[in-house]
PDB file of C-alpha atoms in Angstrom:
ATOM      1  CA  UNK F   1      71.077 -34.474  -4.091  1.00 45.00           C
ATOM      2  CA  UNK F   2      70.966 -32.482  -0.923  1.00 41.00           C
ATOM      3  CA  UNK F   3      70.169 -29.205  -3.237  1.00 46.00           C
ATOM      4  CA  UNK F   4      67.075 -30.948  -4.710  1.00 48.00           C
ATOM      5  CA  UNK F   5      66.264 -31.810  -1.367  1.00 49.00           C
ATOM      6  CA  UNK F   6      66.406 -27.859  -0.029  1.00 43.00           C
ATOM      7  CA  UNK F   7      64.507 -26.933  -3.424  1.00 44.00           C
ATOM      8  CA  UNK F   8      61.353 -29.406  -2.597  1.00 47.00           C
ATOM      9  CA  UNK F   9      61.874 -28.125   1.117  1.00 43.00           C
ATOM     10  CA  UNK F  10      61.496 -24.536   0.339  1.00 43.00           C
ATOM     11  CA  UNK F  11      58.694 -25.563  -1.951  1.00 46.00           C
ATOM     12  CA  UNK F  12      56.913 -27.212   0.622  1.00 39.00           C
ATOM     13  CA  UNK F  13      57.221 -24.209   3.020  1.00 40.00           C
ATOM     14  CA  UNK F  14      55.952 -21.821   0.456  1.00 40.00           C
ATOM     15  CA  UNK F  15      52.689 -24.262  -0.240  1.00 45.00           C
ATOM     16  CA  UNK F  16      51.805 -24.134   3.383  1.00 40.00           C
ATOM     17  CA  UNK F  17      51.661 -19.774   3.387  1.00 39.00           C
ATOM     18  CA  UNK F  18      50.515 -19.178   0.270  1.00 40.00           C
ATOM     19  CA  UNK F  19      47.970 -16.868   0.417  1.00 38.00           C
ATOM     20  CA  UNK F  20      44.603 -18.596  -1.538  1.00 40.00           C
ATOM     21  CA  UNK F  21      43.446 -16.633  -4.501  1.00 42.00           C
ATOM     22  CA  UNK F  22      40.408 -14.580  -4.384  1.00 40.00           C
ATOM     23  CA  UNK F  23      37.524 -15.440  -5.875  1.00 43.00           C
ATOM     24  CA  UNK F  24      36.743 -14.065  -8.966  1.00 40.00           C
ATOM     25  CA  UNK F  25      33.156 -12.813  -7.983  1.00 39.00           C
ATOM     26  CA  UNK F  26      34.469 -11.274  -4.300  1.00 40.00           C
ATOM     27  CA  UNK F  27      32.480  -7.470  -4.416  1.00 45.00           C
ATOM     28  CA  UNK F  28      34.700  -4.585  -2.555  1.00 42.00           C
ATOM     29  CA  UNK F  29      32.241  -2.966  -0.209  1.00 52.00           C
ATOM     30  CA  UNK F  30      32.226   0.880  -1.511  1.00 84.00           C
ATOM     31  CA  UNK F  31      31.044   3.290   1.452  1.00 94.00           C
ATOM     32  CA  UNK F  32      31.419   6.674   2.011  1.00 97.00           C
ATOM     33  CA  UNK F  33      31.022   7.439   5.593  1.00 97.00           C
ATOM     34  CA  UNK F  34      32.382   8.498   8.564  1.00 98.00           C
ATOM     35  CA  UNK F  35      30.451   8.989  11.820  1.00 98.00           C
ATOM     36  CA  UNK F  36      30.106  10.136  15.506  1.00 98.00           C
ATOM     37  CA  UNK F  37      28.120   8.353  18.045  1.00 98.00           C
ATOM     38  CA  UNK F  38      26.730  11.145  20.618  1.00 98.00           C
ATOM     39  CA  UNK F  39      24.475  10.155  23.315  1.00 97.00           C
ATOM     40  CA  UNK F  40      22.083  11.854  25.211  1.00 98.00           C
ATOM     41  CA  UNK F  41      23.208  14.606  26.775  1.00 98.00           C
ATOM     42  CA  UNK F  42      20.602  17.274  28.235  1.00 98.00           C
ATOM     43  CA  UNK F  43      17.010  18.802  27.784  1.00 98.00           C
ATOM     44  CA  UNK F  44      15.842  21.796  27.419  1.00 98.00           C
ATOM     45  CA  UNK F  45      13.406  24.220  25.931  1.00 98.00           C
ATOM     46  CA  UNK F  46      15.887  26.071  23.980  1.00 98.00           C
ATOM     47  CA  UNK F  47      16.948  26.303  20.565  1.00 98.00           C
ATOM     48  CA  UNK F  48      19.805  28.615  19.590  1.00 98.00           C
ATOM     49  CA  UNK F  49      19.197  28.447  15.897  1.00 98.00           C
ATOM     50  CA  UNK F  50      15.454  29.254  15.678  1.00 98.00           C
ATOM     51  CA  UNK F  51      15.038  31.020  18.998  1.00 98.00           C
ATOM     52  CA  UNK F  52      18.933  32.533  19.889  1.00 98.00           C
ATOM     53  CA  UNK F  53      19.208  34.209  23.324  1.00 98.00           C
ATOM     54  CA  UNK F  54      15.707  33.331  24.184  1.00 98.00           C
ATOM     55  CA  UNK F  55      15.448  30.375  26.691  1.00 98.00           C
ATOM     56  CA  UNK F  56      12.180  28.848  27.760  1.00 98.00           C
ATOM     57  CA  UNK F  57      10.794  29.891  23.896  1.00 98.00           C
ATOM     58  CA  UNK F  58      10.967  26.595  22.424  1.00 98.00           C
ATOM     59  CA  UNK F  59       9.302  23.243  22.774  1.00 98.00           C
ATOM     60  CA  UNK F  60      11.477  20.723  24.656  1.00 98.00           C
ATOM     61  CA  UNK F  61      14.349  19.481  23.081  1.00 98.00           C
ATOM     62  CA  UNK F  62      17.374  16.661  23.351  1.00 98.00           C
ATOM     63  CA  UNK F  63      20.589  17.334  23.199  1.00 98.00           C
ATOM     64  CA  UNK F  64      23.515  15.483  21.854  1.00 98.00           C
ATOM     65  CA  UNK F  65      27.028  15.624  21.949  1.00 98.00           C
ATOM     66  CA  UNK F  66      28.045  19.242  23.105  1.00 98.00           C
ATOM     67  CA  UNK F  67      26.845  19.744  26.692  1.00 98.00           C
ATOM     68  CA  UNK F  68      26.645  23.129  26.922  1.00 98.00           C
ATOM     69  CA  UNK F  69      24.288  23.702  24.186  1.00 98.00           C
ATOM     70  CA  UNK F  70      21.969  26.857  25.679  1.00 98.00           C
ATOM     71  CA  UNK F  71      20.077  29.755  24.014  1.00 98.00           C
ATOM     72  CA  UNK F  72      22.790  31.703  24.228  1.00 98.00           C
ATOM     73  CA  UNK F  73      24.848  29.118  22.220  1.00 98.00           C
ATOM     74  CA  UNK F  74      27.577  30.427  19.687  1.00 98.00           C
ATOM     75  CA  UNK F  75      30.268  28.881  17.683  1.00 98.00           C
ATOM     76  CA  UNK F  76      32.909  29.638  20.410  1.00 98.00           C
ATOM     77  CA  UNK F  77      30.817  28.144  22.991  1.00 98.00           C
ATOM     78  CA  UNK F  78      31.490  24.743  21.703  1.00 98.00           C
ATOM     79  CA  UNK F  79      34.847  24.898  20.676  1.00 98.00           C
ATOM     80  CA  UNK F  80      35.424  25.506  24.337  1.00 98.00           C
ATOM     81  CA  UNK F  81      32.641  23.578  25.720  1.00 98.00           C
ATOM     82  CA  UNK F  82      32.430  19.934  26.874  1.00 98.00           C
ATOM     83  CA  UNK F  83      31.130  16.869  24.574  1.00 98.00           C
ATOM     84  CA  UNK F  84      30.363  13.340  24.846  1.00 98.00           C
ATOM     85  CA  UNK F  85      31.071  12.497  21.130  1.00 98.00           C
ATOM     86  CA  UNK F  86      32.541   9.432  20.037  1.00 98.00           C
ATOM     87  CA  UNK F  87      34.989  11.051  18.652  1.00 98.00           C
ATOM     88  CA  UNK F  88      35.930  13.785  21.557  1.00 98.00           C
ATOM     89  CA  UNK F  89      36.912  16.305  18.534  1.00 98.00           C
ATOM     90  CA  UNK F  90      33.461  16.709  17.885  1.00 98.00           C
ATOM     91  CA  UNK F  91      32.143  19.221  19.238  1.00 98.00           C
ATOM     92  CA  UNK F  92      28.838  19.873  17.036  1.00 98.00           C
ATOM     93  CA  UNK F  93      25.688  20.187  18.689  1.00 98.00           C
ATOM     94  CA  UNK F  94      23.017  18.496  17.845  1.00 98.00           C
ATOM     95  CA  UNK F  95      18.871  18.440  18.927  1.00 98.00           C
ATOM     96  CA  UNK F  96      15.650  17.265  17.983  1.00 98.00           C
ATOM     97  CA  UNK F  97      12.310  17.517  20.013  1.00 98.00           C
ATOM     98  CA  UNK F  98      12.041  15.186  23.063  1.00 98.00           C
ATOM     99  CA  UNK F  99      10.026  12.019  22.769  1.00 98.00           C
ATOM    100  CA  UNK F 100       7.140  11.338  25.128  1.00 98.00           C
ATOM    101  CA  UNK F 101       5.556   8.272  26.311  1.00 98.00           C
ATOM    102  CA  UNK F 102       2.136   8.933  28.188  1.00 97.00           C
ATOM    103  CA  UNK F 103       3.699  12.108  29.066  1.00 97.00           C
ATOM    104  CA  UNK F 104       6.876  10.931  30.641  1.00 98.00           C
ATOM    105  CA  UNK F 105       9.683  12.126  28.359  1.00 98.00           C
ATOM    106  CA  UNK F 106      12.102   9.103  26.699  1.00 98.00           C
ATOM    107  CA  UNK F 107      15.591   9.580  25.753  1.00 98.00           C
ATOM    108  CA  UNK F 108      17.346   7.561  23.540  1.00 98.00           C
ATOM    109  CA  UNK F 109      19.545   4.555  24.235  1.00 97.00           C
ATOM    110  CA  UNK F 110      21.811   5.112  20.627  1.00 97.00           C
ATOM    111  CA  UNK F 111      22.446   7.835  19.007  1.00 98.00           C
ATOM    112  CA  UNK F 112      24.861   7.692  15.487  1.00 98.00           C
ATOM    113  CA  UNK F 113      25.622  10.809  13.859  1.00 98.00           C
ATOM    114  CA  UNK F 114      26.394   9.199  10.291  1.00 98.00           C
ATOM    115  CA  UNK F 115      27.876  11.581   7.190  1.00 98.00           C
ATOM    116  CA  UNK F 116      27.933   9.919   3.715  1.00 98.00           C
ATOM    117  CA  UNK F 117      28.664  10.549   0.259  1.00 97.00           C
ATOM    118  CA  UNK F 118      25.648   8.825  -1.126  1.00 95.00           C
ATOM    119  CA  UNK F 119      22.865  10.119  -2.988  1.00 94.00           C
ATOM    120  CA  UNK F 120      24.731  11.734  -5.897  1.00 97.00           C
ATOM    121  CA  UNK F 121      26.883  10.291  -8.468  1.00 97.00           C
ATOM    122  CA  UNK F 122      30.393   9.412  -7.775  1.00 97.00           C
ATOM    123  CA  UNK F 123      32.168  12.086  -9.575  1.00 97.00           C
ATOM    124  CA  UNK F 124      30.501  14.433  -7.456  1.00 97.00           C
ATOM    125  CA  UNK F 125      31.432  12.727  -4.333  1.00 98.00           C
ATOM    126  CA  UNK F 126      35.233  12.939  -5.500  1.00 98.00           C
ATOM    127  CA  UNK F 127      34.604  16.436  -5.050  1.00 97.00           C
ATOM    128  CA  UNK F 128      32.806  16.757  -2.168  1.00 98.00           C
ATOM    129  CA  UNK F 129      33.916  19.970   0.143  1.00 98.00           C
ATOM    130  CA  UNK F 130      34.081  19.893   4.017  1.00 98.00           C
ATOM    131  CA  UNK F 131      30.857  20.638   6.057  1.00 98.00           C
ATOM    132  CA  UNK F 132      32.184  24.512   6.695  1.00 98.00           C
ATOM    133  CA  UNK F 133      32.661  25.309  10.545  1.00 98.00           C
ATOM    134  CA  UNK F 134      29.915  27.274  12.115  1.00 98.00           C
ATOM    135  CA  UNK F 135      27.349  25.906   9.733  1.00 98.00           C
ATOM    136  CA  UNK F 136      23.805  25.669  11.291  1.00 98.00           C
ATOM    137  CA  UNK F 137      20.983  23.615   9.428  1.00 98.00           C
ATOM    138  CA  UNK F 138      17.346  22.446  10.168  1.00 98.00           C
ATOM    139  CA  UNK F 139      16.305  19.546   8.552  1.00 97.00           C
ATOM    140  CA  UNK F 140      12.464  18.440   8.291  1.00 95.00           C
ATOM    141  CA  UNK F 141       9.178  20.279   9.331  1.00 93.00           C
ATOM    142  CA  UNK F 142       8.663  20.925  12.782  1.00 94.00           C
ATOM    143  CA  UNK F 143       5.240  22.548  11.954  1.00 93.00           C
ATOM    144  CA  UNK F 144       3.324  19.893  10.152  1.00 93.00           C
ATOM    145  CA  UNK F 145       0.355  19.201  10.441  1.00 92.00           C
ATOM    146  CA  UNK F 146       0.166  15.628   8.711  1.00 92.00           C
ATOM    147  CA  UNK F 147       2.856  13.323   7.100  1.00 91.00           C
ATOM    148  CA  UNK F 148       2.909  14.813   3.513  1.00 83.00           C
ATOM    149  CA  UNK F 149       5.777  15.277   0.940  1.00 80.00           C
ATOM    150  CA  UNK F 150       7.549  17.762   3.787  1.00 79.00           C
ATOM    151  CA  UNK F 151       8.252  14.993   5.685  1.00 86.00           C
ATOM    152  CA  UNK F 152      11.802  14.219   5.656  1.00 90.00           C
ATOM    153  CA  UNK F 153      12.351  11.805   8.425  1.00 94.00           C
ATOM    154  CA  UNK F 154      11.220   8.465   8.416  1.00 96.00           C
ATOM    155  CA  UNK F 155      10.394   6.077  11.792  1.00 97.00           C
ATOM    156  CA  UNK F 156      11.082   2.013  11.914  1.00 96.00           C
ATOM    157  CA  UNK F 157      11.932  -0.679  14.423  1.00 96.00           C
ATOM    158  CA  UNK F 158      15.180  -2.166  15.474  1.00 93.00           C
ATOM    159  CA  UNK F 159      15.265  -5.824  14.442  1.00 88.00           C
ATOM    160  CA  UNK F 160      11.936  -5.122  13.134  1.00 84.00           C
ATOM    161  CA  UNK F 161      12.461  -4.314   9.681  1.00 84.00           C
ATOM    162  CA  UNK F 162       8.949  -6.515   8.431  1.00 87.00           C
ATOM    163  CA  UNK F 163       7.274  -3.461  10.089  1.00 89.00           C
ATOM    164  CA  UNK F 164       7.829  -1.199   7.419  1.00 88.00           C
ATOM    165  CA  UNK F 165       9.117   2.373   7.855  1.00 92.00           C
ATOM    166  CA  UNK F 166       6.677   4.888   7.922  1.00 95.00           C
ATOM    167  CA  UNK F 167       6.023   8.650   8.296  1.00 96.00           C
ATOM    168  CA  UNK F 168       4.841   8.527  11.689  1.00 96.00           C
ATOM    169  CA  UNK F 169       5.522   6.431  14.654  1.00 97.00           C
ATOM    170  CA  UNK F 170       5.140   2.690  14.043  1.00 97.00           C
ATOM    171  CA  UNK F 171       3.858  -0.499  15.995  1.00 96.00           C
ATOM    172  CA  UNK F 172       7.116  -2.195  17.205  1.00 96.00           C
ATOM    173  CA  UNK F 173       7.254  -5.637  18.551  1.00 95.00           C
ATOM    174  CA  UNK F 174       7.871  -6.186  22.169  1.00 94.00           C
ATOM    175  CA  UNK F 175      11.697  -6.572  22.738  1.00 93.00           C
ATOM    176  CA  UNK F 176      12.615  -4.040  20.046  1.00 95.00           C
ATOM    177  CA  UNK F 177      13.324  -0.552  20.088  1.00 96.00           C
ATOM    178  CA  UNK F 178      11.394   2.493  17.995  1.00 97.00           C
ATOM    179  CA  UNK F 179      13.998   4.382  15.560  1.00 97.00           C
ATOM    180  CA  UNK F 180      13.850   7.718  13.954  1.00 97.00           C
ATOM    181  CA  UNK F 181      15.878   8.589  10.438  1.00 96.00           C
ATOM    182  CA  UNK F 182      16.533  11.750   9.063  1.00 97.00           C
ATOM    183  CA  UNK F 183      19.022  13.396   6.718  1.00 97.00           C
ATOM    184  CA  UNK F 184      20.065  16.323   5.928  1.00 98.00           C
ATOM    185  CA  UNK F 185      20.536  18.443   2.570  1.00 98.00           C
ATOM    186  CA  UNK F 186      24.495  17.907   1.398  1.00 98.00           C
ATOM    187  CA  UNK F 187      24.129  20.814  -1.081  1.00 98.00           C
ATOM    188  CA  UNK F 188      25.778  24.081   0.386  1.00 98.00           C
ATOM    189  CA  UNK F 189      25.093  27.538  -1.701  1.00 98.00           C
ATOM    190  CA  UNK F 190      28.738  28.073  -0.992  1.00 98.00           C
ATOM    191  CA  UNK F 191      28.235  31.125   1.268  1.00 98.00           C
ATOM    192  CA  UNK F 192      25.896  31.483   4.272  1.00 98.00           C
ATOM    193  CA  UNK F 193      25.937  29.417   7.157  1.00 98.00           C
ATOM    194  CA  UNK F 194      22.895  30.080   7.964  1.00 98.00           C
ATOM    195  CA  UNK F 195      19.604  31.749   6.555  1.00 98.00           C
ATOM    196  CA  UNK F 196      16.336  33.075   7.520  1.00 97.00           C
ATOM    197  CA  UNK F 197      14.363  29.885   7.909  1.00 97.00           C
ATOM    198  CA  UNK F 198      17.889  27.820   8.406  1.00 98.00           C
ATOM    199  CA  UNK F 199      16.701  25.202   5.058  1.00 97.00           C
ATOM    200  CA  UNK F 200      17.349  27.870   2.549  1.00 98.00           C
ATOM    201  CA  UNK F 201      21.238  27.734   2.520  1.00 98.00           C
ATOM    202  CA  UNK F 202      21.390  24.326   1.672  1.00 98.00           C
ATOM    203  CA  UNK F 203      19.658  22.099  -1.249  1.00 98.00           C
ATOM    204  CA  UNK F 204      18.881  18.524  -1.162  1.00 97.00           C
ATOM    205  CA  UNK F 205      20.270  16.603  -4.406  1.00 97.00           C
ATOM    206  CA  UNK F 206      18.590  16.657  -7.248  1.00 97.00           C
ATOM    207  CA  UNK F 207      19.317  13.399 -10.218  1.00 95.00           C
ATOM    208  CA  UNK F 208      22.357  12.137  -8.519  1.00 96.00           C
ATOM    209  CA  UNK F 209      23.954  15.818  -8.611  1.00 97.00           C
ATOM    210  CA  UNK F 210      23.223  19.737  -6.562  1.00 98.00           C
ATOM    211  CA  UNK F 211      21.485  22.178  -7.721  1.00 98.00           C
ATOM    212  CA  UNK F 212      23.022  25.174  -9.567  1.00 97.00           C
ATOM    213  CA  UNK F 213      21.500  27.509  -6.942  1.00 98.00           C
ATOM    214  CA  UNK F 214      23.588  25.165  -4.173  1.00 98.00           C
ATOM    215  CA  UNK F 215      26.676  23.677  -5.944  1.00 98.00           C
ATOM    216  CA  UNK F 216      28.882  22.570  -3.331  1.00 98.00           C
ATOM    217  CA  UNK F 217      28.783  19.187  -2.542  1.00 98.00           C
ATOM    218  CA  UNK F 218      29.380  18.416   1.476  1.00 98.00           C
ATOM    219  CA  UNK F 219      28.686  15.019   3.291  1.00 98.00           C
ATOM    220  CA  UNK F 220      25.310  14.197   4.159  1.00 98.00           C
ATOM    221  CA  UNK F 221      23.896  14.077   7.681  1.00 98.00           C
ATOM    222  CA  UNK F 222      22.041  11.172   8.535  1.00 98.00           C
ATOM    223  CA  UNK F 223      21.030  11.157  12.375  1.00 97.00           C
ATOM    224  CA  UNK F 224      19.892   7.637  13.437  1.00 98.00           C
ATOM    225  CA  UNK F 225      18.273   7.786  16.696  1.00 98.00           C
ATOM    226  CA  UNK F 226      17.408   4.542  18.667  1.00 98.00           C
ATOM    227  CA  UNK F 227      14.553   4.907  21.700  1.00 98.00           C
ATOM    228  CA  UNK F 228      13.988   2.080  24.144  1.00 98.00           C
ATOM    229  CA  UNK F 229      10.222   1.734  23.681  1.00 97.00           C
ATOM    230  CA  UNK F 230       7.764  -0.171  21.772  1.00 96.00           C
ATOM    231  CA  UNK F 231       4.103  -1.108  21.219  1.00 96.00           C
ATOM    232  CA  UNK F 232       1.129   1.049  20.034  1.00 97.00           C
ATOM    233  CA  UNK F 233       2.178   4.252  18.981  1.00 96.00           C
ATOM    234  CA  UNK F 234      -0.752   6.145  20.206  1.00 97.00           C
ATOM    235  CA  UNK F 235       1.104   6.757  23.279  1.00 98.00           C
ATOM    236  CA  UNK F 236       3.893   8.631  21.885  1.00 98.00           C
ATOM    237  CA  UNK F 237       4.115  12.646  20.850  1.00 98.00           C
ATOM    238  CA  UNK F 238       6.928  14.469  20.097  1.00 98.00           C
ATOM    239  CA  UNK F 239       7.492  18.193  21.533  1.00 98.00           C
ATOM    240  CA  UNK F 240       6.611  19.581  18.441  1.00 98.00           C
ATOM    241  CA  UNK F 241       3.652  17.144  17.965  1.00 97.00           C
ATOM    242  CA  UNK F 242       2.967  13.677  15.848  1.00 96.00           C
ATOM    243  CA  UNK F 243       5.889  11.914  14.881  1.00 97.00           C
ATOM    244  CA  UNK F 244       5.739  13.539  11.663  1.00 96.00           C
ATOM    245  CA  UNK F 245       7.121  16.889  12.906  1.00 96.00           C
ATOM    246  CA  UNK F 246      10.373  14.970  13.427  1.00 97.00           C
ATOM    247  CA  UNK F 247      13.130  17.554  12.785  1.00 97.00           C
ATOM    248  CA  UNK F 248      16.902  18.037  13.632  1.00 98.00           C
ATOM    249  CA  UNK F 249      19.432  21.177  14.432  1.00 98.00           C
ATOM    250  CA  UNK F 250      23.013  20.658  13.193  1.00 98.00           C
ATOM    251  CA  UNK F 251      25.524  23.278  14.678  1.00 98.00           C
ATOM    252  CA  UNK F 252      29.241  22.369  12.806  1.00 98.00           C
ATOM    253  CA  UNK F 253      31.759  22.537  15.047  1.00 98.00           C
ATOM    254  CA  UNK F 254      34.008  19.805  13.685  1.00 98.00           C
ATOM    255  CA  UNK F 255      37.293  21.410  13.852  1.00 98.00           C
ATOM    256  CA  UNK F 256      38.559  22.102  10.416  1.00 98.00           C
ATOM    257  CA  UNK F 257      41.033  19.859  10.104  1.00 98.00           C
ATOM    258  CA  UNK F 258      39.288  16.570  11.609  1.00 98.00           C
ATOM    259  CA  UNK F 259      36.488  17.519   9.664  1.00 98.00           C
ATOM    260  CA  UNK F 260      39.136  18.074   6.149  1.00 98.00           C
ATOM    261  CA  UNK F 261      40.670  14.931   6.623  1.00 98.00           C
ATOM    262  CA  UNK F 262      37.604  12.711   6.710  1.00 98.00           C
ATOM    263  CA  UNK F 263      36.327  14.482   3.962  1.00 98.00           C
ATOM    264  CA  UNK F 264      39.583  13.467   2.274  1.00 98.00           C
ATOM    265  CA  UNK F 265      40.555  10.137   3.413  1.00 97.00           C
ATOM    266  CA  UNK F 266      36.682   8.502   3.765  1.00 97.00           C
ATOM    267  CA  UNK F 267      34.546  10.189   1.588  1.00 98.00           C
ATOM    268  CA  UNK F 268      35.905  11.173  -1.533  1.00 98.00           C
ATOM    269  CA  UNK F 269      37.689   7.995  -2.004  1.00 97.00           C
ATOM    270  CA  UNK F 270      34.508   6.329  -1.086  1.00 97.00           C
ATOM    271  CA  UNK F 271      35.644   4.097   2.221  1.00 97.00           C
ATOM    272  CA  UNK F 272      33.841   3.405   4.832  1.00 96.00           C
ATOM    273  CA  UNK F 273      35.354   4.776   7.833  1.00 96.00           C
ATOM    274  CA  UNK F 274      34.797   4.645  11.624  1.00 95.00           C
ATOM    275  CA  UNK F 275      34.484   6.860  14.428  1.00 96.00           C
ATOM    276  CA  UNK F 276      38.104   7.976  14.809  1.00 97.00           C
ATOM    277  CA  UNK F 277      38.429   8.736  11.087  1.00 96.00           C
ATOM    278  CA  UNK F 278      40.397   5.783   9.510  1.00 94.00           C
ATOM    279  CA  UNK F 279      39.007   2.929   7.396  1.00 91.00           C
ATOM    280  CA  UNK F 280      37.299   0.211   9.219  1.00 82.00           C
TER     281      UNK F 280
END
C-alpha cells in the first residue's frame, strides 16, 4: 500500500515539471550575424583610404568606433588606438560623410555595425572565411550625380516603415528618426586588401553564390545608421552631396581571433549572435 502510494506521489511530482511539448509548427529562427554597435566618435575632413597622409583633402566625414582615425591612419594605429565599440575588441574604423541639416552638421544617435551571412546560399555560408585584418573597403558612390543603379545604400524611417525606403533622403514623420542602410560586398578576391579604387578587391554576390573572379566568401557589412531628425528632406545634404552619394569606409581591425571565432561560432552555423560574440 504505502509503495503505491510513493509511485502515484512521484507521479504527481513529475506531472507538475514536465516540460510541455513543442508545437509541431514552432519555426527555429536561422540568423547569421554578429555585430558591433559604435557610436559617434569624431569629424573630420580626412579619409585615410582615398586620401592617406593628406588631411583637410576630403569632404567632412563621421567617425565611428576607433578614435584615432586620422589621415595618417594605418593598421597599427588602431590596434593601439582607443575605441568606443560595443564590443571593446573592435577596433575597426569606420566613416561615412557627415549629415547636414540647414547647414548645421547632425550626428547620429545609433549606430550598429551588423555582419551577416545572408545573401548567398547556405552551403556557401558554411564556408564563409574571416573578414582578413587590415582589409580596407568603400562601399557605394560618393560621386553620383543622381540615384541610379550605383546606388547601394538605401534611406528609411524608424518606426516609419509605411514611408517606403528610397534612394535619397525620405519624408519622416515627426517623432521618428531618418535611417541610412548600406552593405558591403562579402566576396574577397582572396588577396589584396585593398585596390586602386578600394571596390575592386571585393565582389558583391552574384545568384546566391561569389563570383569566380572573388571566391572567398566573408561576412557581409551592413552599417545601419540612425539620425535624430525628421521632416522634409530638402533640408538635408550629405558632405559628398544628395543623399544618394551615401558611402562607407571599412578599415578591419577585428583582431584575428575575435574576428575567427564569430566567423565560426555565429555565422557558419547560421546563429544569430550578439555583440560579445555568443548566441543571443
Amino acid at each position: 500500500m504505502f509503495a503505491s502510494r510513493l509511485l502515484a506521489l512521484l507521479s504527481v511530482l513529475l506531472g507538475m515539471f514536465a516540460v510541455a511539448p513543442r508545437p509541431a509548427d514552432a519555426q527555429v529562427v536561422r540568423v547569421a550575424e554578429f555585430l558591433a554597435d559604435c557610436p559617434f566618435s569624431h569629424r573630420l575632413p580626412d579619409d585615410p583610404i582615398v586620401f592617406p597622409g593628406l588631411p583637410g583633402a576630403s569632404h567632412m566625414h563621421s567617425f565611428f568606433g576607433s578614435r584615432v582615425t586620422n589621415a595618417h591612419t594605418k593598421l597599427a594605429d588602431l590596434q593601439l588606438g582607443a575605441t568606443n565599440c560595443n564590443p571593446a575588441v573592435d577596433k575597426s574604423s569606420y566613416w561615412v560623410p557627415t549629415l547636414y541639416r540647414d547647414g548645421a552638421a547632425v550626428e547620429p544617435a545609433i549606430v550598429t555595425f551588423y555582419y551577416l551571412g545572408e545573401g548567398v546560399r547556405d552551403d556557401i555560408i558554411a564556408r564563409t572565411q574571416s573578414l582578413p585584418l587590415g582589409l580596407r573597403i568603400v562601399a557605394g558612390n560618393a560621386k553620383a550625380t543622381a540615384p541610379d543603379d550605383s546606388t547601394i545604400s538605401r534611406w528609411s524611417c524608424l518606426h516609419a516603415g509605411h514611408v517606403g525606403a528610397s534612394k535619397d533622403f525620405v519624408n519622416c514623420p515627426s517623432g521618428t528618426m531618418l535611417e541610412s542602410y548600406l552593405d558591403f560586398p562579402q566576396c574577397w578576391n582572396g588577396r589584396d586588401l585593398d585596390s586602386a579604387d578600394h571596390k575592386s578587391h571585393m565582389a558583391y554576390p552574384v545568384a546566391g553564390a561569389c563570383p569566380s573572379t572573388h571566391p572567398v566568401p566573408v561576412p557581409k557589412l551592413r552599417q545601419v545608421i540612425r539620425y535624430p531628425v525628421s521632416g522634409d528632406p530638402s533640408h538635408f545634404r550629405l558632405a559628398s552631396g544628395g543623399g544618394f552619394t551615401m558611402h562607407g569606409d571599412f578599415f578591419n581591425a577585428w583582431p584575428v581571433a575575435e574576428m575567427d571565432r564569430r566567423v565560426r561560432d555565429c555565422i557558419r552555423p547560421i546563429i544569430k549572435c550578439g555583440a560579445d560574440g555568443r548566441p543571443s
